[in-house]
Structure formats: C-alpha cells, structure tokens
Coordinates of C-alpha atoms in Angstrom, one line a residue:
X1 CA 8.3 -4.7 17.6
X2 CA 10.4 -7.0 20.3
X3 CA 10.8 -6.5 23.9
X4 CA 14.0 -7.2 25.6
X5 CA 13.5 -8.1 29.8
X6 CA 15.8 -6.7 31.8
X7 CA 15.9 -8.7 35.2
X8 CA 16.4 -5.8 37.6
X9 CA 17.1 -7.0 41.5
X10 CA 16.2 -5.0 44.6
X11 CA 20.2 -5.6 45.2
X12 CA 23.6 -4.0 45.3
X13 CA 24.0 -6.2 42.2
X14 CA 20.7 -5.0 40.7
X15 CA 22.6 -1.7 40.7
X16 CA 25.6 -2.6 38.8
X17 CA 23.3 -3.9 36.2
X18 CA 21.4 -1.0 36.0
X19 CA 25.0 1.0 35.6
X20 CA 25.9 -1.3 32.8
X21 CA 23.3 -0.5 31.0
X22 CA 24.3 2.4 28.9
X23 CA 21.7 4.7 26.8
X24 CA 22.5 7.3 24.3
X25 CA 20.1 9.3 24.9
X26 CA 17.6 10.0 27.9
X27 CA 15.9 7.0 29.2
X28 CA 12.4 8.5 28.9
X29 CA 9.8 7.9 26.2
X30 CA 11.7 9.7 23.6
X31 CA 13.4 7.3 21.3
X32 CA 17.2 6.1 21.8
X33 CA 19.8 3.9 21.2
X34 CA 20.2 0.9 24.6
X35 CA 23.1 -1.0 24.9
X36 CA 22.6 -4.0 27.2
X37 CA 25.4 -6.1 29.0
X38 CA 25.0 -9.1 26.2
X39 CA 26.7 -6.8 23.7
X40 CA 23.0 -6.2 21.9
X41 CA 22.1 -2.7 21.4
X42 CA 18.3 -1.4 19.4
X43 CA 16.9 1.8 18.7
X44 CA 13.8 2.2 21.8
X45 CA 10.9 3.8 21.4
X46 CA 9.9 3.3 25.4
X47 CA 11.8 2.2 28.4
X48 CA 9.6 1.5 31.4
X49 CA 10.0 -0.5 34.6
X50 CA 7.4 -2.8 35.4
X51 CA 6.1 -4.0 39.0
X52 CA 8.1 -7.3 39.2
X53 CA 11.2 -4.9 38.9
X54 CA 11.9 -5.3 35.8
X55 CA 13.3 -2.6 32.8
X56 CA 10.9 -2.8 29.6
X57 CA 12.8 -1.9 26.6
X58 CA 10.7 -1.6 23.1
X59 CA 12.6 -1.7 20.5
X60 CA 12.2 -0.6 16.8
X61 CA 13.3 -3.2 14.6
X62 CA 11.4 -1.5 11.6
X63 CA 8.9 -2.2 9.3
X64 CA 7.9 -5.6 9.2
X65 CA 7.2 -7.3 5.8
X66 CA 3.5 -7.4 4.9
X67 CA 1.7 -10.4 6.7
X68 CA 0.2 -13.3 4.6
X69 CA 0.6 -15.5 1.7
X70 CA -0.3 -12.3 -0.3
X71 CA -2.6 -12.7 -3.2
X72 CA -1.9 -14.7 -6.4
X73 CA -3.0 -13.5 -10.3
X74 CA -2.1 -14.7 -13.8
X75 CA -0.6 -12.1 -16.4
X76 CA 0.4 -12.9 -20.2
X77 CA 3.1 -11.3 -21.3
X78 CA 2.6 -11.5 -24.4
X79 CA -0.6 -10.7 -26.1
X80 CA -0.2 -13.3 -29.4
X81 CA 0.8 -16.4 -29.9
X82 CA 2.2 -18.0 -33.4
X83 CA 0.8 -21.5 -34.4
X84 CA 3.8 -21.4 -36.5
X85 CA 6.0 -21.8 -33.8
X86 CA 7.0 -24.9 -32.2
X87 CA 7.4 -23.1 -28.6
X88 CA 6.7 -19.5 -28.6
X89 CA 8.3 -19.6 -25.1
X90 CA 7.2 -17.7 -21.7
X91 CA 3.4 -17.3 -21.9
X92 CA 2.1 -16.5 -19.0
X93 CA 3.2 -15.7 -15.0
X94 CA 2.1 -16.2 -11.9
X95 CA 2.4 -13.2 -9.6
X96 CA 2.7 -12.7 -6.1
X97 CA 2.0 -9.3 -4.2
X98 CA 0.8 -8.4 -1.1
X99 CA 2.4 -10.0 1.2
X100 CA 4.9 -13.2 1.1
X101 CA 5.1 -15.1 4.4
X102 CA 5.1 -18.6 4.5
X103 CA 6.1 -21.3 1.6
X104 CA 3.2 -21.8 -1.2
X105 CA 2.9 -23.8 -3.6
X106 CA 0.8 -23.2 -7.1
X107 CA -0.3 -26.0 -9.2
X108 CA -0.8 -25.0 -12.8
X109 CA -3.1 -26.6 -15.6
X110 CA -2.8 -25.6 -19.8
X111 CA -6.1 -26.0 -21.7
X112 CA -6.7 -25.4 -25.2
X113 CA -4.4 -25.3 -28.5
X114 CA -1.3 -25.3 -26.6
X115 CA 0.1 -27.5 -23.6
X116 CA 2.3 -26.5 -20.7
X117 CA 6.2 -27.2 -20.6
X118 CA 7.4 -27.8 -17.5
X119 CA 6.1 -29.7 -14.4
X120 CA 2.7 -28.4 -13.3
X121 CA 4.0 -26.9 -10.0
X122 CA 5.5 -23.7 -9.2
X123 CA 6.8 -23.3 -5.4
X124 CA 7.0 -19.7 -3.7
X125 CA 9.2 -20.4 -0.3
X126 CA 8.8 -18.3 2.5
X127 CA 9.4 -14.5 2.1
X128 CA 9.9 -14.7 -1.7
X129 CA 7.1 -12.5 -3.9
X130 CA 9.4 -13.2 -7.3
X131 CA 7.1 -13.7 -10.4
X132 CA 7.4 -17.6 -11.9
X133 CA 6.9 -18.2 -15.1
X134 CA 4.4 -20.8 -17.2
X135 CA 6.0 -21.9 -20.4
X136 CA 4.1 -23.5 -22.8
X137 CA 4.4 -25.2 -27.0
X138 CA 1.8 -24.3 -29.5
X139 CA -0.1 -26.8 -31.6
X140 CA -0.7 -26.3 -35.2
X141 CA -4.3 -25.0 -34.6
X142 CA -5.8 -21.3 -34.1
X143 CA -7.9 -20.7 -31.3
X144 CA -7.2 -19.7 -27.2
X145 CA -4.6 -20.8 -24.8
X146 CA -6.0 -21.1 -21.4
X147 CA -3.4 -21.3 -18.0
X148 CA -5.4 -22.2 -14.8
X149 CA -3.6 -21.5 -11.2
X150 CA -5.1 -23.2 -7.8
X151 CA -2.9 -21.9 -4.9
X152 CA -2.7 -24.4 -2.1
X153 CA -3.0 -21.8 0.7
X154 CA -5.4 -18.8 1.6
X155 CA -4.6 -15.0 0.3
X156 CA -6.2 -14.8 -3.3
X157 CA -8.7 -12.4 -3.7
X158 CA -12.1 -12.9 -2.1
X159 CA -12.9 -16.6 -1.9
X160 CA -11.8 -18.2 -5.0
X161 CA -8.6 -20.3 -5.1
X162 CA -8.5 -21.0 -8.9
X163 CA -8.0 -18.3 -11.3
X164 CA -7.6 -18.3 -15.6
X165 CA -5.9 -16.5 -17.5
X166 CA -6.6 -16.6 -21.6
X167 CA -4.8 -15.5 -24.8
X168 CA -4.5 -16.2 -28.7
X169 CA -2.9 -18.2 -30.6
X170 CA -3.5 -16.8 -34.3
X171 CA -2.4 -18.8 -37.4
X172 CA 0.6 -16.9 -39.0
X173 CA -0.1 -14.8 -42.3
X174 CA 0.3 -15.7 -44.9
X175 CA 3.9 -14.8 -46.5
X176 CA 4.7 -13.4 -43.3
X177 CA 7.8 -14.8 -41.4
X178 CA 7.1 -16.1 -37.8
X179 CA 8.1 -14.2 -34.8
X180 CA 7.4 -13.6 -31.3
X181 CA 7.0 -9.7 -31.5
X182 CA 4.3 -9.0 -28.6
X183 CA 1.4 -6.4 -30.6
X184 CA 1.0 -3.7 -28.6
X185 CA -2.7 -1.7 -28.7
X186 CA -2.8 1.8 -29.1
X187 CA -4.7 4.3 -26.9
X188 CA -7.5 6.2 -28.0
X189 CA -7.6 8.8 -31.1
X190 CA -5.6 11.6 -29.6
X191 CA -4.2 9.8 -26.5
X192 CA -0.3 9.8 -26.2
X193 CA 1.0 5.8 -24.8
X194 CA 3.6 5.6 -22.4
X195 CA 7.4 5.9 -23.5
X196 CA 8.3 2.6 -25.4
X197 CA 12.3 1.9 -24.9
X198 CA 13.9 -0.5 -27.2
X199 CA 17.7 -1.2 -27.9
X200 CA 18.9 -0.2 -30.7
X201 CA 17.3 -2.4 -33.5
X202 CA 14.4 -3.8 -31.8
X203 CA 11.1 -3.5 -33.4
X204 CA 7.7 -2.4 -31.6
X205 CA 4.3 -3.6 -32.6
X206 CA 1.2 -2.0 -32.7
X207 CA -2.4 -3.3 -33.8
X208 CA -4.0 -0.8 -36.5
X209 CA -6.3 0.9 -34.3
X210 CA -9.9 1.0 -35.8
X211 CA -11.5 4.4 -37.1
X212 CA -14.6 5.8 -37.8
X213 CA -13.0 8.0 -40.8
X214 CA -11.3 6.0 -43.5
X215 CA -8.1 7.2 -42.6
X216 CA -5.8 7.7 -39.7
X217 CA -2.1 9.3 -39.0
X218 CA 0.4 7.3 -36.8
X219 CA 2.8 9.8 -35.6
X220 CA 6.2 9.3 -32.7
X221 CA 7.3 12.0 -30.2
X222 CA 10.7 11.5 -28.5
X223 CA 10.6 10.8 -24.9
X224 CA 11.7 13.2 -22.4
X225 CA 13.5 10.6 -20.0
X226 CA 16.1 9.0 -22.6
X227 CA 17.6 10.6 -26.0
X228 CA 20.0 9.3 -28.4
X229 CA 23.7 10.2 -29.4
X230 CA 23.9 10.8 -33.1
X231 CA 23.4 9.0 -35.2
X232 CA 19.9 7.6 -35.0
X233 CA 17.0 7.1 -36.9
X234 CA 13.4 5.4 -36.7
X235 CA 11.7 3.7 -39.2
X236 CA 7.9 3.4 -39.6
X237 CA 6.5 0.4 -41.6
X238 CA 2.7 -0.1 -42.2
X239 CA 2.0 -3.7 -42.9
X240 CA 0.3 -7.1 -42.7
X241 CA 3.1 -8.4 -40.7
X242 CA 3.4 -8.0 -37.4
X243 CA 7.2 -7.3 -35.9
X244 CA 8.4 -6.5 -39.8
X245 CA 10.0 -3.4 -41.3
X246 CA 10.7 -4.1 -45.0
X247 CA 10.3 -1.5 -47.5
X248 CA 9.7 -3.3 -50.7
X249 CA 7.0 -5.9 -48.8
X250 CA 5.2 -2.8 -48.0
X251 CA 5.1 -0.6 -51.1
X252 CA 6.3 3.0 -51.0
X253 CA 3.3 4.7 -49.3
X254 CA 3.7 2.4 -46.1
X255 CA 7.4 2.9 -45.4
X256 CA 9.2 6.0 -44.0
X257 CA 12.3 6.9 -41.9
X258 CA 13.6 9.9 -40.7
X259 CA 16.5 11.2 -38.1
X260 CA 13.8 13.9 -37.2
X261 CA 10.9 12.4 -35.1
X262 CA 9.0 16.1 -35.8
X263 CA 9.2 14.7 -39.3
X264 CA 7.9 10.9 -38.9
X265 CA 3.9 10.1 -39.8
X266 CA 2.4 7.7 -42.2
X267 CA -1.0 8.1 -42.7
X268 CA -2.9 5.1 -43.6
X269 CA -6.1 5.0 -45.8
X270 CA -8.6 1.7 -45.6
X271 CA -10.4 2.7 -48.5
X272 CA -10.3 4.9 -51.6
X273 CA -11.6 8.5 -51.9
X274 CA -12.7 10.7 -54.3
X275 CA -8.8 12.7 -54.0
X276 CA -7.4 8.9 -53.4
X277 CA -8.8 6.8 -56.4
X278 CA -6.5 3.9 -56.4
X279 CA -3.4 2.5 -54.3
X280 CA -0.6 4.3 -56.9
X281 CA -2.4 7.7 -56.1
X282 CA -1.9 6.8 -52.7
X283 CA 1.4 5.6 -52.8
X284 CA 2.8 8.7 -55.2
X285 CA 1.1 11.1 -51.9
X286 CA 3.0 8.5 -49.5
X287 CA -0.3 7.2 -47.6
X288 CA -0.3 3.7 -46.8
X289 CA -3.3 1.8 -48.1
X290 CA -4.9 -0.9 -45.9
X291 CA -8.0 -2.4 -47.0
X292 CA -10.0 -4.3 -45.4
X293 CA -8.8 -2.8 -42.1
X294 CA -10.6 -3.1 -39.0
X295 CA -12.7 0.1 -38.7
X296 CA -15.4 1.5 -36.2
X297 CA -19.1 2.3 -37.2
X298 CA -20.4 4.7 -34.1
X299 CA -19.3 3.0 -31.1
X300 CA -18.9 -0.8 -32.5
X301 CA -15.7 -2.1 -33.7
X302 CA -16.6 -3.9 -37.3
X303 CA -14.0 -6.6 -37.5
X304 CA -12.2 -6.3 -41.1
X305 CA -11.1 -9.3 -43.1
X306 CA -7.4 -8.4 -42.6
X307 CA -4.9 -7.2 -39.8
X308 CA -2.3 -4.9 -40.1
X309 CA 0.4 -3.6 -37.7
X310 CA 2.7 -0.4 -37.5
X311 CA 6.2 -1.6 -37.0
X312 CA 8.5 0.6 -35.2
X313 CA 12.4 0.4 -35.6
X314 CA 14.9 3.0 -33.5
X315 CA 18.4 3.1 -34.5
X316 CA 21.0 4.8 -32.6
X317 CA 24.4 4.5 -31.3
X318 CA 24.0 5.1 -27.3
X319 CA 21.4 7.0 -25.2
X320 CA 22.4 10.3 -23.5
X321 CA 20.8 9.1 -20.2
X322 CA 19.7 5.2 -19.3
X323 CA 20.3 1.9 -21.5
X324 CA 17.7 1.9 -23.9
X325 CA 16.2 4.8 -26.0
X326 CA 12.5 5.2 -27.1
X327 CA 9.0 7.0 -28.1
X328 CA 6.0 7.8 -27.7
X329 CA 3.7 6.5 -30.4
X330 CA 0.1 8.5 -31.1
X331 CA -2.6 8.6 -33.5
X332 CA -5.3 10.8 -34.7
X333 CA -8.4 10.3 -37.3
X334 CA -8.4 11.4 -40.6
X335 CA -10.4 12.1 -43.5
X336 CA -9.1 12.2 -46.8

C-alpha cells in the first residue's frame, strides 16, 4: 500500500487544488479511481484529511510479492545415474519458493562417485525464484552422488543453512546400451499414477514393482486431458534394460503393441508354476518371465538379484488437444 500527500492550504489556492483533483467515484471510503495534478492517478481504498490539512489518499497498488529470501531445497531430476556415461548431464536443482526478495547467492559442493561441472556458485538476484541447475560427470564407479547447498542468507527451513540431496549412480547392465531414461516408480497394487505425456517416440520407464504373488499385470488407460489423431499405437516391453523397447532382446512373452489401449497388458511371472513350468510355456501364453525379480515377503521388500523395467513407447501423429499425448500406467497382483 503507498500513500500519496496532498498539501492542502487554508487558501484560495488550497481551493483550486482541491478542484484539480478529480475522482471517479465518491471521495468517501468506498474505493475509486484519484487523479492528482502531477498526471498520477491509483485505484483508493480511503481518502481522509488529516489535522495539518492535508488529503490522505491510500492507494491499492496490489498484491505485493511474498516477503523474504524464500526458502531453498535440492530436487534430482532424475532418479539414476549411468557410470557408463561420461556426463549424464542435469542432476540435481536448487529451488527457490516462498518468497524472492533480495539477491542470494548458493554455494554448491558434489561428494561421492561423481564431481560437479560448473563453478560452485549459483546467484538468485533480487525478485527471481527461477530453479538453477547443478550439473555434474560420473566416474566409472557405482555407489551415491551427493550435492550439498549452503545458502548465504536466512529463509531455509527452520535453522539449518546447508541441505543434501542424494541419488544413484548404478553400473550399466550388462548388454544393455547406456541411456539417460529417468525410472519412474509405480504406485501401489491397484493405484492408477498420474497422466505420463511423451512426444511421439519417447520412451517411459518404470521399476518392476515388487509382489507378494509371483506374478503381476502392467496395464495403460488413455488419459482424459490429451488423445491422439490416428494413427497411433503403444508398445509395452518387459526387460532388463531400462529406457529399451526391442522385441527380439526381450523374447515374445515380454513384448506387446496394440492401437487399442483396452487391449494393452503384459503380465509378468518371476517364477514358474505348476500351469507355467518353464519360460517357452510362458512365452507361447504371452507372459513375460523375470526371475530373480525383486518381490515382497509380507510387508518387506526382498531385494532380487536382477532389475527389470517396463518400457513404454506411444506413437502417434498429433494430439487432439495439447502437445504431447500420454497414459496412465497401473498394475495389479497376480497369481498364476
């Protein structure tokens, strides 16, 4: 709010002044539009005159931006990291929300199995709240890649002025080509995610969730906020590869496509059955088998002795509304 004085005289020429002064609506406590004899005009919420003889005008200049540095975190945006990679590019930001007044600067550290590209410094100036990036190189070893922040000015969240942020850095697969595909971590059995929109060609990745049965069906629903102009089509590819759609690399049973998203599962088995004996009966029913799968006994996750990953690929010409085109990915137990 700002407060424009009005020097009012007791005088002949206090009266012209007041008659220059011309308001668009009544000059009460209802708001209105002023228009003073320097050309400058505000929208009033009060007008009053004061003892001294002056007219108090408050003005409404709006909301004003939120006061303080704000408050500082650390996100990753992606959630694994390639050793196999010589820079696997934009790991983490530094995030600024809650307010943006006055110029801060954040000093940066990398720890770990990778080191930091860049200069060590990020600088927010003065009413900018725009995310920064932290780039940094991987080494050739597996293990955790650590950024830490200290922010040179108050506003992070209760006392502490440094904050960490950690991620992965796994050794690539064996015979699987290196990429920077961000694994994506699937909901609970029975939980729908959020709408994943890709362009056309771009491949999703999602972790194998873990399962108390020895099997589970992955299954897409189209989203309601962006469909595709024929033709389309989505692919589905079980594998030990993260970010990879390839048929033969796969086998049979771990590799579907369809136009018809009503059509498009792929259940996946991480160990044989009675029904199931062996992969080729699995692969002749078109069930994907992953052993050695990460599974869940009760209400503790049992690491397995290999990952695997279900690849998503969409395929389409345009989208009827919006740029990009999408899903949403689910998955239930099973018991075969």
């Amino acid at each position: 709010m700002t407060t424009f004085l009005t020097l009012l005289r007791r005088t002949a020429i206090a009266l012209g002044a007041i008659a220059a002064l011309t308001v668009t609506s009544e000059a009460n406590a209802q708001a209105g539009t002023i228009t003073l004899t320097n050309g400058s005009s505000c929208q009033y919420t009060s007008m009053t005159v004061n003892p001294t003889g002056a007219v108090d005008v408050q003005c409404d200049t709006g909301t004003p931006p939120p006061a303080g540095p704000g408050t500082f975190s650390v996100i990753g945006n992606v959630s694994n990291l390639s050793t196999g990679l010589a820079n696997s590019g934009t790991a983490f930001q530094v995030r600024r929300v809650g307010g943006s007044a006055g110029a801060v600067n954040v000093s940066y550290s990398v720890s770990g199995v990778c080191v930091a590209v860049g200069a060590g410094t990020l600088s927010f100036a003065d009413a900018s709240a725009l995310s920064q990036s932290v780039q940094v190189s991987t080494g050739g070893t597996t293990g955790d890649c650590t950024v830490t922040i200290v922010v040179d000015a108050p506003g992070l969240s209760g006392a502490a002025s440094t904050l960490t942020k950690t991620i992965p850095v796994s050794a690539p697969v064996a015979g699987c080509p290196v990429n920077d595909t961000p694994v994506l971590t699937l909901p609970s059995s029975g939980s729908a995610s959020a709408a994943k929109l890709l362009p056309s060609g771009g491949i999703a990745s999602y972790r194998l969730p873990p399962t108390a049965s020895n099997s589970g069906q992955f299954k897409l629903s189209e989203t309601t906020v962006s469909f595709p102009v024929a033709p389309w089509y989505y692919e589905i590819s079980i594998s030990r590869c993260k970010g990879v759609i390839d048929e033969e690399q796969t086998g049979p049973g771990c590799y579907v496509q369809s136009q018809n998203v009503k059509l498009l599962t792929k259940i996946w088995m991480r160990a044989v059955s009675t029904r199931y004996p062996s992969q080729t009966a699995m692969d002749n029913a078109n069930i994907c088998f992953t052993p050695g799968a990460t599974w869940q006994n009760g209400t503790t996750v049992v690491a397995g002795t290999q990952d695997y990953f279900i690849n998503i690929r969409y395929t389409y010409s345009l989208c009827s509304s919006g740029a990009q085109c999408g899903w949403v990915p689910q998955w239930v137990k099973y018991t075969y």
